[in-house]
mmCIF file of C-alpha atoms in Angstrom:
data_model
loop_
_atom_site.group_PDB
_atom_site.id
_atom_site.type_symbol
_atom_site.label_atom_id
_atom_site.label_comp_id
_atom_site.label_asym_id
_atom_site.label_seq_id
_atom_site.Cartn_x
_atom_site.Cartn_y
_atom_site.Cartn_z
ATOM 1 C CA UNK Q 151 15.730 5.363 13.645
ATOM 2 C CA UNK Q 152 16.629 1.866 13.101
ATOM 3 C CA UNK Q 153 16.908 -1.293 15.436
ATOM 4 C CA UNK Q 154 15.323 -4.785 15.103
ATOM 5 C CA UNK Q 155 14.176 -3.853 11.637
ATOM 6 C CA UNK Q 156 12.399 -0.856 13.059
ATOM 7 C CA UNK Q 157 12.396 2.183 10.631
ATOM 8 C CA UNK Q 158 10.359 4.725 12.618
ATOM 9 C CA UNK Q 159 7.764 5.163 15.519
ATOM 10 C CA UNK Q 160 5.236 7.612 16.087
ATOM 11 C CA UNK Q 161 2.198 8.017 18.813
ATOM 12 C CA UNK Q 162 -1.115 8.804 17.869
ATOM 13 C CA UNK Q 163 -2.740 12.238 18.799
ATOM 14 C CA UNK Q 164 -3.790 11.320 22.120
ATOM 15 C CA UNK Q 165 -0.441 9.393 22.842
ATOM 16 C CA UNK Q 166 -2.581 6.377 23.875
ATOM 17 C CA UNK Q 167 -1.329 3.995 20.730
ATOM 18 C CA UNK Q 168 1.928 4.043 18.693
ATOM 19 C CA UNK Q 169 2.849 2.899 15.617
ATOM 20 C CA UNK Q 170 5.807 0.888 14.175
ATOM 21 C CA UNK Q 171 6.986 1.170 10.705
ATOM 22 C CA UNK Q 172 9.209 -1.812 9.878
ATOM 23 C CA UNK Q 173 11.183 -3.789 7.288
ATOM 24 C CA UNK Q 174 8.507 -6.614 7.957
ATOM 25 C CA UNK Q 175 5.360 -4.245 7.474
ATOM 26 C CA UNK Q 176 3.742 -2.335 10.375
ATOM 27 C CA UNK Q 177 2.460 -2.961 13.806
ATOM 28 C CA UNK Q 178 0.162 -0.652 16.022
ATOM 29 C CA UNK Q 179 0.125 -1.089 19.833
ATOM 30 C CA UNK Q 180 -2.204 0.273 22.745
ATOM 31 C CA UNK Q 181 0.027 1.973 25.339
ATOM 32 C CA UNK Q 182 -2.006 0.887 28.609
ATOM 33 C CA UNK Q 183 -2.366 -1.772 28.770
ATOM 34 C CA UNK Q 184 0.361 -2.632 26.295
ATOM 35 C CA UNK Q 185 -0.931 -4.719 23.724
ATOM 36 C CA UNK Q 186 -0.721 -5.340 20.064
ATOM 37 C CA UNK Q 187 -3.637 -4.187 18.170
ATOM 38 C CA UNK Q 188 -2.757 -4.480 14.494
ATOM 39 C CA UNK Q 189 0.060 -6.368 12.258
ATOM 40 C CA UNK Q 190 0.518 -6.105 8.601
ATOM 41 C CA UNK Q 191 3.169 -8.183 7.046
ATOM 42 C CA UNK Q 192 5.625 -7.213 4.355
ATOM 43 C CA UNK Q 193 3.321 -9.315 1.944
ATOM 44 C CA UNK Q 194 0.447 -6.882 2.555
ATOM 45 C CA UNK Q 195 2.289 -3.345 2.536
ATOM 46 C CA UNK Q 196 6.068 -4.045 1.956
ATOM 47 C CA UNK Q 197 8.552 -2.467 4.172
ATOM 48 C CA UNK Q 198 7.823 1.133 5.361
ATOM 49 C CA UNK Q 199 9.695 4.144 6.282
ATOM 50 C CA UNK Q 200 6.711 5.751 8.065
ATOM 51 C CA UNK Q 201 3.112 4.884 9.689
ATOM 52 C CA UNK Q 202 0.610 7.406 11.013
ATOM 53 C CA UNK Q 203 -2.613 6.986 12.846
ATOM 54 C CA UNK Q 204 -5.457 9.101 12.761
ATOM 55 C CA UNK Q 205 -6.391 9.162 16.482
ATOM 56 C CA UNK Q 206 -8.142 5.576 17.044
ATOM 57 C CA UNK Q 207 -9.778 5.163 13.766
ATOM 58 C CA UNK Q 208 -9.362 2.480 10.952
ATOM 59 C CA UNK Q 209 -7.206 5.052 8.903
ATOM 60 C CA UNK Q 210 -3.659 4.865 8.805
ATOM 61 C CA UNK Q 211 -0.991 6.850 6.611
ATOM 62 C CA UNK Q 212 1.862 4.620 5.264
ATOM 63 C CA UNK Q 213 5.187 5.521 3.367
ATOM 64 C CA UNK Q 214 7.253 2.900 1.581
ATOM 65 C CA UNK Q 215 10.918 2.701 2.407
ATOM 66 C CA UNK Q 216 13.534 0.174 3.607
ATOM 67 C CA UNK Q 217 14.633 -3.031 1.642
ATOM 68 C CA UNK Q 218 11.590 -4.518 0.050
ATOM 69 C CA UNK Q 219 8.914 -1.477 -0.349
ATOM 70 C CA UNK Q 220 5.758 -2.139 -2.153
ATOM 71 C CA UNK Q 221 5.027 1.330 -2.368
ATOM 72 C CA UNK Q 222 7.061 4.478 -3.677
ATOM 73 C CA UNK Q 223 8.847 6.611 -0.898
ATOM 74 C CA UNK Q 224 7.320 9.859 -2.652
ATOM 75 C CA UNK Q 225 3.768 8.477 -2.135
ATOM 76 C CA UNK Q 226 1.387 8.675 0.871
ATOM 77 C CA UNK Q 227 -1.129 5.862 1.012
ATOM 78 C CA UNK Q 228 -4.139 5.741 3.198
ATOM 79 C CA UNK Q 229 -4.776 2.294 4.523
ATOM 80 C CA UNK Q 230 -8.339 1.600 5.397
ATOM 81 C CA UNK Q 231 -8.334 -1.332 8.090
ATOM 82 C CA UNK Q 232 -11.978 -1.729 7.677
ATOM 83 C CA UNK Q 233 -11.708 -2.350 3.906
ATOM 84 C CA UNK Q 234 -8.253 -4.031 4.251
ATOM 85 C CA UNK Q 235 -6.905 -1.897 1.432
ATOM 86 C CA UNK Q 236 -5.582 1.292 0.163
ATOM 87 C CA UNK Q 237 -8.362 4.020 0.182
ATOM 88 C CA UNK Q 238 -6.213 6.896 -1.058
ATOM 89 C CA UNK Q 239 -2.995 7.577 -2.564
ATOM 90 C CA UNK Q 240 -1.124 11.016 -3.210
ATOM 91 C CA UNK Q 241 2.037 10.937 -4.951
ATOM 92 C CA UNK Q 242 4.701 13.643 -5.170
ATOM 93 C CA UNK Q 243 7.862 15.038 -7.022
ATOM 94 C CA UNK Q 244 10.032 14.142 -3.998
ATOM 95 C CA UNK Q 245 10.287 11.656 -1.423
ATOM 96 C CA UNK Q 246 7.955 12.198 1.586
ATOM 97 C CA UNK Q 247 9.340 12.909 5.012
ATOM 98 C CA UNK Q 248 6.590 13.112 7.393
ATOM 99 C CA UNK Q 249 2.798 13.007 7.376
ATOM 100 C CA UNK Q 250 0.276 14.473 9.953
ATOM 101 C CA UNK Q 251 -3.432 13.945 9.881
ATOM 102 C CA UNK Q 252 -6.363 15.831 11.439
ATOM 103 C CA UNK Q 253 -10.060 14.424 10.993
ATOM 104 C CA UNK Q 254 -10.315 17.061 7.988
ATOM 105 C CA UNK Q 255 -6.941 17.416 6.441
ATOM 106 C CA UNK Q 256 -3.739 15.360 5.197
ATOM 107 C CA UNK Q 257 -0.472 17.238 5.693
ATOM 108 C CA UNK Q 258 2.412 15.862 3.878
ATOM 109 C CA UNK Q 259 6.078 17.316 4.491
ATOM 110 C CA UNK Q 260 8.726 17.111 1.487
ATOM 111 C CA UNK Q 261 12.309 18.480 2.029
ATOM 112 C CA UNK Q 262 11.371 22.256 1.167
ATOM 113 C CA UNK Q 263 7.551 22.232 1.206
ATOM 114 C CA UNK Q 264 4.632 21.310 3.423
ATOM 115 C CA UNK Q 265 1.556 20.458 1.552
ATOM 116 C CA UNK Q 266 -2.236 20.417 2.881
ATOM 117 C CA UNK Q 267 -4.753 18.390 1.500
ATOM 118 C CA UNK Q 268 -8.682 18.126 2.313
ATOM 119 C CA UNK Q 269 -9.196 14.716 3.790
ATOM 120 C CA UNK Q 270 -10.834 12.042 3.850
ATOM 121 C CA UNK Q 271 -13.486 12.243 1.364
ATOM 122 C CA UNK Q 272 -11.346 13.986 -1.438
ATOM 123 C CA UNK Q 273 -7.667 14.875 -1.612
ATOM 124 C CA UNK Q 274 -8.060 18.556 -2.947
ATOM 125 C CA UNK Q 275 -4.907 20.531 -2.428
ATOM 126 C CA UNK Q 276 -5.411 23.244 0.234
ATOM 127 C CA UNK Q 277 -2.064 24.950 0.398
ATOM 128 C CA UNK Q 278 1.525 24.687 0.228
ATOM 129 C CA UNK Q 279 4.082 26.429 2.275
ATOM 130 C CA UNK Q 280 7.830 26.797 1.610
ATOM 131 C CA UNK Q 281 10.471 25.759 4.369
ATOM 132 C CA UNK Q 282 13.918 25.811 4.821
ATOM 133 C CA UNK Q 283 15.640 22.687 4.044
ATOM 134 C CA UNK Q 284 13.959 20.166 6.291
ATOM 135 C CA UNK Q 285 15.801 16.909 5.983
ATOM 136 C CA UNK Q 286 13.919 15.333 9.062
ATOM 137 C CA UNK Q 287 10.552 16.373 7.890
ATOM 138 C CA UNK Q 288 10.071 18.520 11.049
ATOM 139 C CA UNK Q 289 6.358 19.650 11.265
ATOM 140 C CA UNK Q 290 3.451 19.314 14.031
ATOM 141 C CA UNK Q 291 -0.371 20.242 13.991
ATOM 142 C CA UNK Q 292 -2.558 20.914 16.716
ATOM 143 C CA UNK Q 293 -6.582 20.633 16.554
ATOM 144 C CA UNK Q 294 -7.591 21.394 19.867
ATOM 145 C CA UNK Q 295 -10.665 23.508 20.613
ATOM 146 C CA UNK Q 296 -11.984 23.587 17.009
ATOM 147 C CA UNK Q 297 -8.582 25.330 16.125
ATOM 148 C CA UNK Q 298 -6.258 24.027 13.811
ATOM 149 C CA UNK Q 299 -2.334 25.235 14.119
ATOM 150 C CA UNK Q 300 0.327 24.185 12.028
ATOM 151 C CA UNK Q 301 4.241 24.602 12.904
ATOM 152 C CA UNK Q 302 7.113 23.960 10.803
ATOM 153 C CA UNK Q 303 10.641 25.393 10.080
ATOM 154 C CA UNK Q 304 10.559 28.937 8.769
ATOM 155 C CA UNK Q 305 13.035 30.029 5.989
ATOM 156 C CA UNK Q 306 15.417 31.661 8.609
ATOM 157 C CA UNK Q 307 17.577 29.470 10.569
ATOM 158 C CA UNK Q 308 16.194 28.646 13.939
ATOM 159 C CA UNK Q 309 12.573 30.205 13.363
ATOM 160 C CA UNK Q 310 9.213 28.609 13.584
ATOM 161 C CA UNK Q 311 6.231 29.238 11.241
ATOM 162 C CA UNK Q 312 2.793 29.258 12.903
ATOM 163 C CA UNK Q 313 -0.198 28.992 10.734
ATOM 164 C CA UNK Q 314 -3.884 29.299 11.798
ATOM 165 C CA UNK Q 315 -5.411 26.545 9.117
ATOM 166 C CA UNK Q 316 -9.080 27.322 10.889
ATOM 167 C CA UNK Q 317 -8.801 30.747 9.543
ATOM 168 C CA UNK Q 318 -9.035 29.482 6.026
ATOM 169 C CA UNK Q 319 -12.329 28.094 6.508
ATOM 170 C CA UNK Q 320 -13.634 31.401 7.610
ATOM 171 C CA UNK Q 321 -12.200 32.989 4.347
ATOM 172 C CA UNK Q 322 -9.356 34.772 6.230
ATOM 173 C CA UNK Q 323 -5.565 34.802 5.171
ATOM 174 C CA UNK Q 324 -3.302 31.823 5.849
ATOM 175 C CA UNK Q 325 -0.281 33.953 6.202
ATOM 176 C CA UNK Q 326 2.039 32.437 8.701
ATOM 177 C CA UNK Q 327 3.711 34.227 11.893
ATOM 178 C CA UNK Q 328 7.416 33.747 12.861
ATOM 179 C CA UNK Q 329 8.973 32.701 16.171
ATOM 180 C CA UNK Q 330 12.486 33.173 16.198
ATOM 181 C CA UNK Q 331 13.251 30.440 18.631
ATOM 182 C CA UNK Q 332 16.880 29.453 18.464
ATOM 183 C CA UNK Q 333 20.168 30.352 16.730
ATOM 184 C CA UNK Q 334 20.717 26.817 15.317
ATOM 185 C CA UNK Q 335 18.595 24.817 13.154
ATOM 186 C CA UNK Q 336 15.358 23.479 14.874
ATOM 187 C CA UNK Q 337 15.537 19.794 15.699
ATOM 188 C CA UNK Q 338 11.990 19.207 17.872
ATOM 189 C CA UNK Q 339 8.787 20.918 17.960
ATOM 190 C CA UNK Q 340 5.682 20.002 19.848
ATOM 191 C CA UNK Q 341 2.314 21.554 20.825
ATOM 192 C CA UNK Q 342 0.644 21.169 24.099
ATOM 193 C CA UNK Q 343 -2.757 19.665 24.198
ATOM 194 C CA UNK Q 344 -4.753 22.863 24.098
ATOM 195 C CA UNK Q 345 -2.445 24.182 21.305
ATOM 196 C CA UNK Q 346 -1.913 27.356 23.175
ATOM 197 C CA UNK Q 347 1.922 26.433 23.997
ATOM 198 C CA UNK Q 348 4.476 25.430 21.453
ATOM 199 C CA UNK Q 349 8.085 23.973 22.865
ATOM 200 C CA UNK Q 350 11.210 23.778 20.394
ATOM 201 C CA UNK Q 351 14.784 22.711 20.703
ATOM 202 C CA UNK Q 352 17.489 23.294 18.046
ATOM 203 C CA UNK Q 353 20.003 20.866 16.844
ATOM 204 C CA UNK Q 354 22.606 21.853 19.616
ATOM 205 C CA UNK Q 355 19.959 20.130 22.030
ATOM 206 C CA UNK Q 356 20.842 22.015 25.086
ATOM 207 C CA UNK Q 357 17.810 24.168 25.481
ATOM 208 C CA UNK Q 358 14.049 23.868 25.284
ATOM 209 C CA UNK Q 359 11.918 26.923 24.821
ATOM 210 C CA UNK Q 360 8.222 27.192 25.309
ATOM 211 C CA UNK Q 361 6.356 29.922 23.592
ATOM 212 C CA UNK Q 362 2.872 31.089 23.792
ATOM 213 C CA UNK Q 363 1.231 30.471 20.339
ATOM 214 C CA UNK Q 364 -1.211 33.341 20.546
ATOM 215 C CA UNK Q 365 1.343 36.077 21.283
ATOM 216 C CA UNK Q 366 4.445 34.224 20.549
ATOM 217 C CA UNK Q 367 6.402 35.279 23.660
ATOM 218 C CA UNK Q 368 8.615 32.819 25.471
ATOM 219 C CA UNK Q 369 7.180 31.348 28.652
ATOM 220 C CA UNK Q 370 10.116 29.558 29.983
ATOM 221 C CA UNK Q 371 13.402 28.256 29.050
ATOM 222 C CA UNK Q 372 14.377 24.949 30.155
ATOM 223 C CA UNK Q 373 18.176 23.236 30.110
ATOM 224 C CA UNK Q 374 18.759 19.722 29.206
ATOM 225 C CA UNK Q 375 22.332 19.835 29.598
ATOM 226 C CA UNK Q 376 25.471 21.766 28.817
ATOM 227 C CA UNK Q 377 26.912 19.444 26.143
ATOM 228 C CA UNK Q 378 25.251 19.057 22.824
ATOM 229 C CA UNK Q 379 22.877 16.224 22.178
ATOM 230 C CA UNK Q 380 20.548 14.832 19.495
ATOM 231 C CA UNK Q 381 16.934 15.373 20.692
ATOM 232 C CA UNK Q 382 14.410 12.794 19.566
ATOM 233 C CA UNK Q 383 11.111 14.062 21.148
ATOM 234 C CA UNK Q 384 9.504 16.632 22.933
ATOM 235 C CA UNK Q 385 6.143 16.027 24.801
ATOM 236 C CA UNK Q 386 3.794 17.819 27.073
ATOM 237 C CA UNK Q 387 1.578 16.200 29.726
ATOM 238 C CA UNK Q 388 -2.077 16.346 29.208
ATOM 239 C CA UNK Q 389 -2.602 19.350 31.594
ATOM 240 C CA UNK Q 390 0.628 21.028 30.155
ATOM 241 C CA UNK Q 391 2.064 20.950 33.680
ATOM 242 C CA UNK Q 392 5.064 18.954 32.847
ATOM 243 C CA UNK Q 393 7.165 18.420 29.638
ATOM 244 C CA UNK Q 394 9.734 15.555 28.641
ATOM 245 C CA UNK Q 395 12.491 15.274 26.297
ATOM 246 C CA UNK Q 396 14.409 12.307 24.947
ATOM 247 C CA UNK Q 397 17.952 12.369 23.622
ATOM 248 C CA UNK Q 398 20.886 10.157 22.181
ATOM 249 C CA UNK Q 399 22.519 10.703 25.607
ATOM 250 C CA UNK Q 400 20.133 7.828 26.799
ATOM 251 C CA UNK Q 401 18.273 10.200 29.464
ATOM 252 C CA UNK Q 402 14.727 11.222 29.425
ATOM 253 C CA UNK Q 403 14.265 14.624 31.378
ATOM 254 C CA UNK Q 404 11.403 15.882 32.930
ATOM 255 C CA UNK Q 405 10.648 19.391 33.494
ATOM 256 C CA UNK Q 406 7.916 21.512 35.386
ATOM 257 C CA UNK Q 407 6.297 24.165 32.877
ATOM 258 C CA UNK Q 408 3.697 25.837 35.197
ATOM 259 C CA UNK Q 409 5.296 25.260 38.623
ATOM 260 C CA UNK Q 410 8.817 26.181 37.657
ATOM 261 C CA UNK Q 411 9.868 26.523 41.082
ATOM 262 C CA UNK Q 412 9.914 22.554 41.124
ATOM 263 C CA UNK Q 413 12.908 22.627 38.569
ATOM 264 C CA UNK Q 414 16.360 22.322 39.820
ATOM 265 C CA UNK Q 415 18.732 25.313 39.475
ATOM 266 C CA UNK Q 416 22.117 25.539 39.003
ATOM 267 C CA UNK Q 417 24.540 25.370 41.947
ATOM 268 C CA UNK Q 418 26.508 28.267 40.622
ATOM 269 C CA UNK Q 419 23.161 30.420 40.430
ATOM 270 C CA UNK Q 420 24.562 33.171 42.692
ATOM 271 C CA UNK Q 421 27.679 33.497 40.350
ATOM 272 C CA UNK Q 422 26.071 36.032 37.867
ATOM 273 C CA UNK Q 423 29.128 36.543 35.772
ATOM 274 C CA UNK Q 424 28.748 33.246 34.492
ATOM 275 C CA UNK Q 425 25.471 34.542 32.340
ATOM 276 C CA UNK Q 426 22.689 32.556 30.952
ATOM 277 C CA UNK Q 427 24.124 29.099 31.753
ATOM 278 C CA UNK Q 428 23.214 29.415 35.610
ATOM 279 C CA UNK Q 429 19.803 31.174 34.881
ATOM 280 C CA UNK Q 430 18.341 28.344 32.916
ATOM 281 C CA UNK Q 431 15.798 25.836 34.891
ATOM 282 C CA UNK Q 432 17.353 22.125 34.951
ATOM 283 C CA UNK Q 433 15.288 18.892 34.948
ATOM 284 C CA UNK Q 434 12.957 18.113 37.814
ATOM 285 C CA UNK Q 435 13.442 14.191 37.285
ATOM 286 C CA UNK Q 436 15.149 12.022 34.818
ATOM 287 C CA UNK Q 437 15.490 8.372 33.976
ATOM 288 C CA UNK Q 438 18.046 6.647 31.629
ATOM 289 C CA UNK Q 439 17.551 4.156 28.565
ATOM 290 C CA UNK Q 440 20.207 2.419 26.424
ATOM 291 C CA UNK Q 441 22.282 5.330 25.026
ATOM 292 C CA UNK Q 442 22.198 6.019 21.312
ATOM 293 C CA UNK Q 443 18.944 4.229 21.062
ATOM 294 C CA UNK Q 444 16.431 6.549 19.512
ATOM 295 C CA UNK Q 445 13.298 6.590 21.508
ATOM 296 C CA UNK Q 446 9.986 8.562 21.705
ATOM 297 C CA UNK Q 447 8.587 9.566 25.105
ATOM 298 C CA UNK Q 448 5.215 10.830 26.220
ATOM 299 C CA UNK Q 449 3.037 11.117 29.532
ATOM 300 C CA UNK Q 450 0.724 8.454 30.777
ATOM 301 C CA UNK Q 451 -1.556 8.691 33.745
ATOM 302 C CA UNK Q 452 -0.773 9.468 37.236
ATOM 303 C CA UNK Q 453 2.481 11.159 36.595
ATOM 304 C CA UNK Q 454 4.018 8.471 34.618
ATOM 305 C CA UNK Q 455 6.334 8.847 31.481
ATOM 306 C CA UNK Q 456 6.276 6.177 28.512
ATOM 307 C CA UNK Q 457 9.345 5.570 26.452
ATOM 308 C CA UNK Q 458 9.393 3.545 23.229
ATOM 309 C CA UNK Q 459 12.586 2.523 21.563
ATOM 310 C CA UNK Q 460 13.775 1.343 18.280
ATOM 311 C CA UNK Q 461 15.152 -1.725 19.883
ATOM 312 C CA UNK Q 462 11.740 -2.924 20.707
ATOM 313 C CA UNK Q 463 11.666 -1.970 24.160
ATOM 314 C CA UNK Q 464 8.818 -0.369 26.167
ATOM 315 C CA UNK Q 465 9.726 1.440 29.572
ATOM 316 C CA UNK Q 466 7.201 3.179 31.893
ATOM 317 C CA UNK Q 467 8.360 5.574 34.998
ATOM 318 C CA UNK Q 468 6.535 7.244 37.654
ATOM 319 C CA UNK Q 469 7.889 10.602 38.831
ATOM 320 C CA UNK Q 470 7.047 12.712 41.830
ATOM 321 C CA UNK Q 471 7.277 16.619 42.540
ATOM 322 C CA UNK Q 472 10.185 16.189 44.580
ATOM 323 C CA UNK Q 473 12.247 14.773 41.835
ATOM 324 C CA UNK Q 474 11.852 10.842 42.465
ATOM 325 C CA UNK Q 475 11.468 8.676 39.514
ATOM 326 C CA UNK Q 476 10.998 5.016 39.633
ATOM 327 C CA UNK Q 477 10.501 2.298 36.953
ATOM 328 C CA UNK Q 478 7.048 0.848 36.990
ATOM 329 C CA UNK Q 479 6.875 -1.254 33.684
ATOM 330 C CA UNK Q 480 9.252 -2.784 31.227
ATOM 331 C CA UNK Q 481 8.450 -4.825 28.384
ATOM 332 C CA UNK Q 482 9.637 -5.751 24.744
ATOM 333 C CA UNK Q 483 6.582 -4.730 22.555
ATOM 334 C CA UNK Q 484 8.390 -6.352 19.396
ATOM 335 C CA UNK Q 485 7.882 -9.869 21.076
ATOM 336 C CA UNK Q 486 4.230 -9.307 21.932
ATOM 337 C CA UNK Q 487 1.791 -11.125 19.516
ATOM 338 C CA UNK Q 488 4.127 -13.448 17.867
ATOM 339 C CA UNK Q 489 2.079 -16.149 18.685
ATOM 340 C CA UNK Q 490 -1.223 -14.502 17.246
ATOM 341 C CA UNK Q 491 -2.396 -15.840 13.943
ATOM 342 C CA UNK Q 492 -2.949 -12.219 12.531
#
């Protein structure tokens, strides 16, 4: 991601806030209403490649990067905003691609490994899982209902590994199980809020598949389009009724997951000789954003979808079950708070 000095964006666990890792430091925003909550300049933290929030707490995980880094790109630093200083740092042999946090674990992704540490009172290493080469740091964790599930690319192309981390606390094995999700390399993965479904997409970017995390069976297959695309994000609605996807085509697609009859079907559905292409379910609704501008999407209240883009823009659309989609809000989040004395 790059644009207006933005190196990466990330939502927190409930999608109520998002972080912005920048050449000029970091910023944290509240989504509804859209307000700037925190700004740390380059003199405090340097330029950053990644910032992750722990829910709405005072703890942020930061990784150095960009033009004027203060911290190395192979080190995860935990910034305590109450103390206004780095509380913990963990250094690795290779550069850090992604960080995920739960209330008791710090998960760090390297090109070929996923590490887990106890957190936040200690950084004792709990596990290390080997992965296929994972240049984007693909990894997600769910901590719904007291159960922690970890998802990351398997060693086989297109496969997804699931690990029940909560079993470790009961002395059971943490051996991963495999979902053979796609034929091509994985590009996106997302858990729903309950952790009982996981959605995946490959680098081809045409299909999104949703699986049951318990029995690992496919629930539904959704089609973004027929031409390849780079997907930036998959996100479930809070009640798992819908799913949204953003891509470099400049379109955010919205699909029904539970009431799949709401999704559009191919006009050629009766022509069975065309095969799986016409059997797929197409989006219920969609809206457009600037093409090739990386963005993340998530659901807000009352059938709304939020999109945050690296060009500094904020978009909010409201959709209906009959496929209508209208813009409700637009703003430039990077211009907010410029007059504040931070």
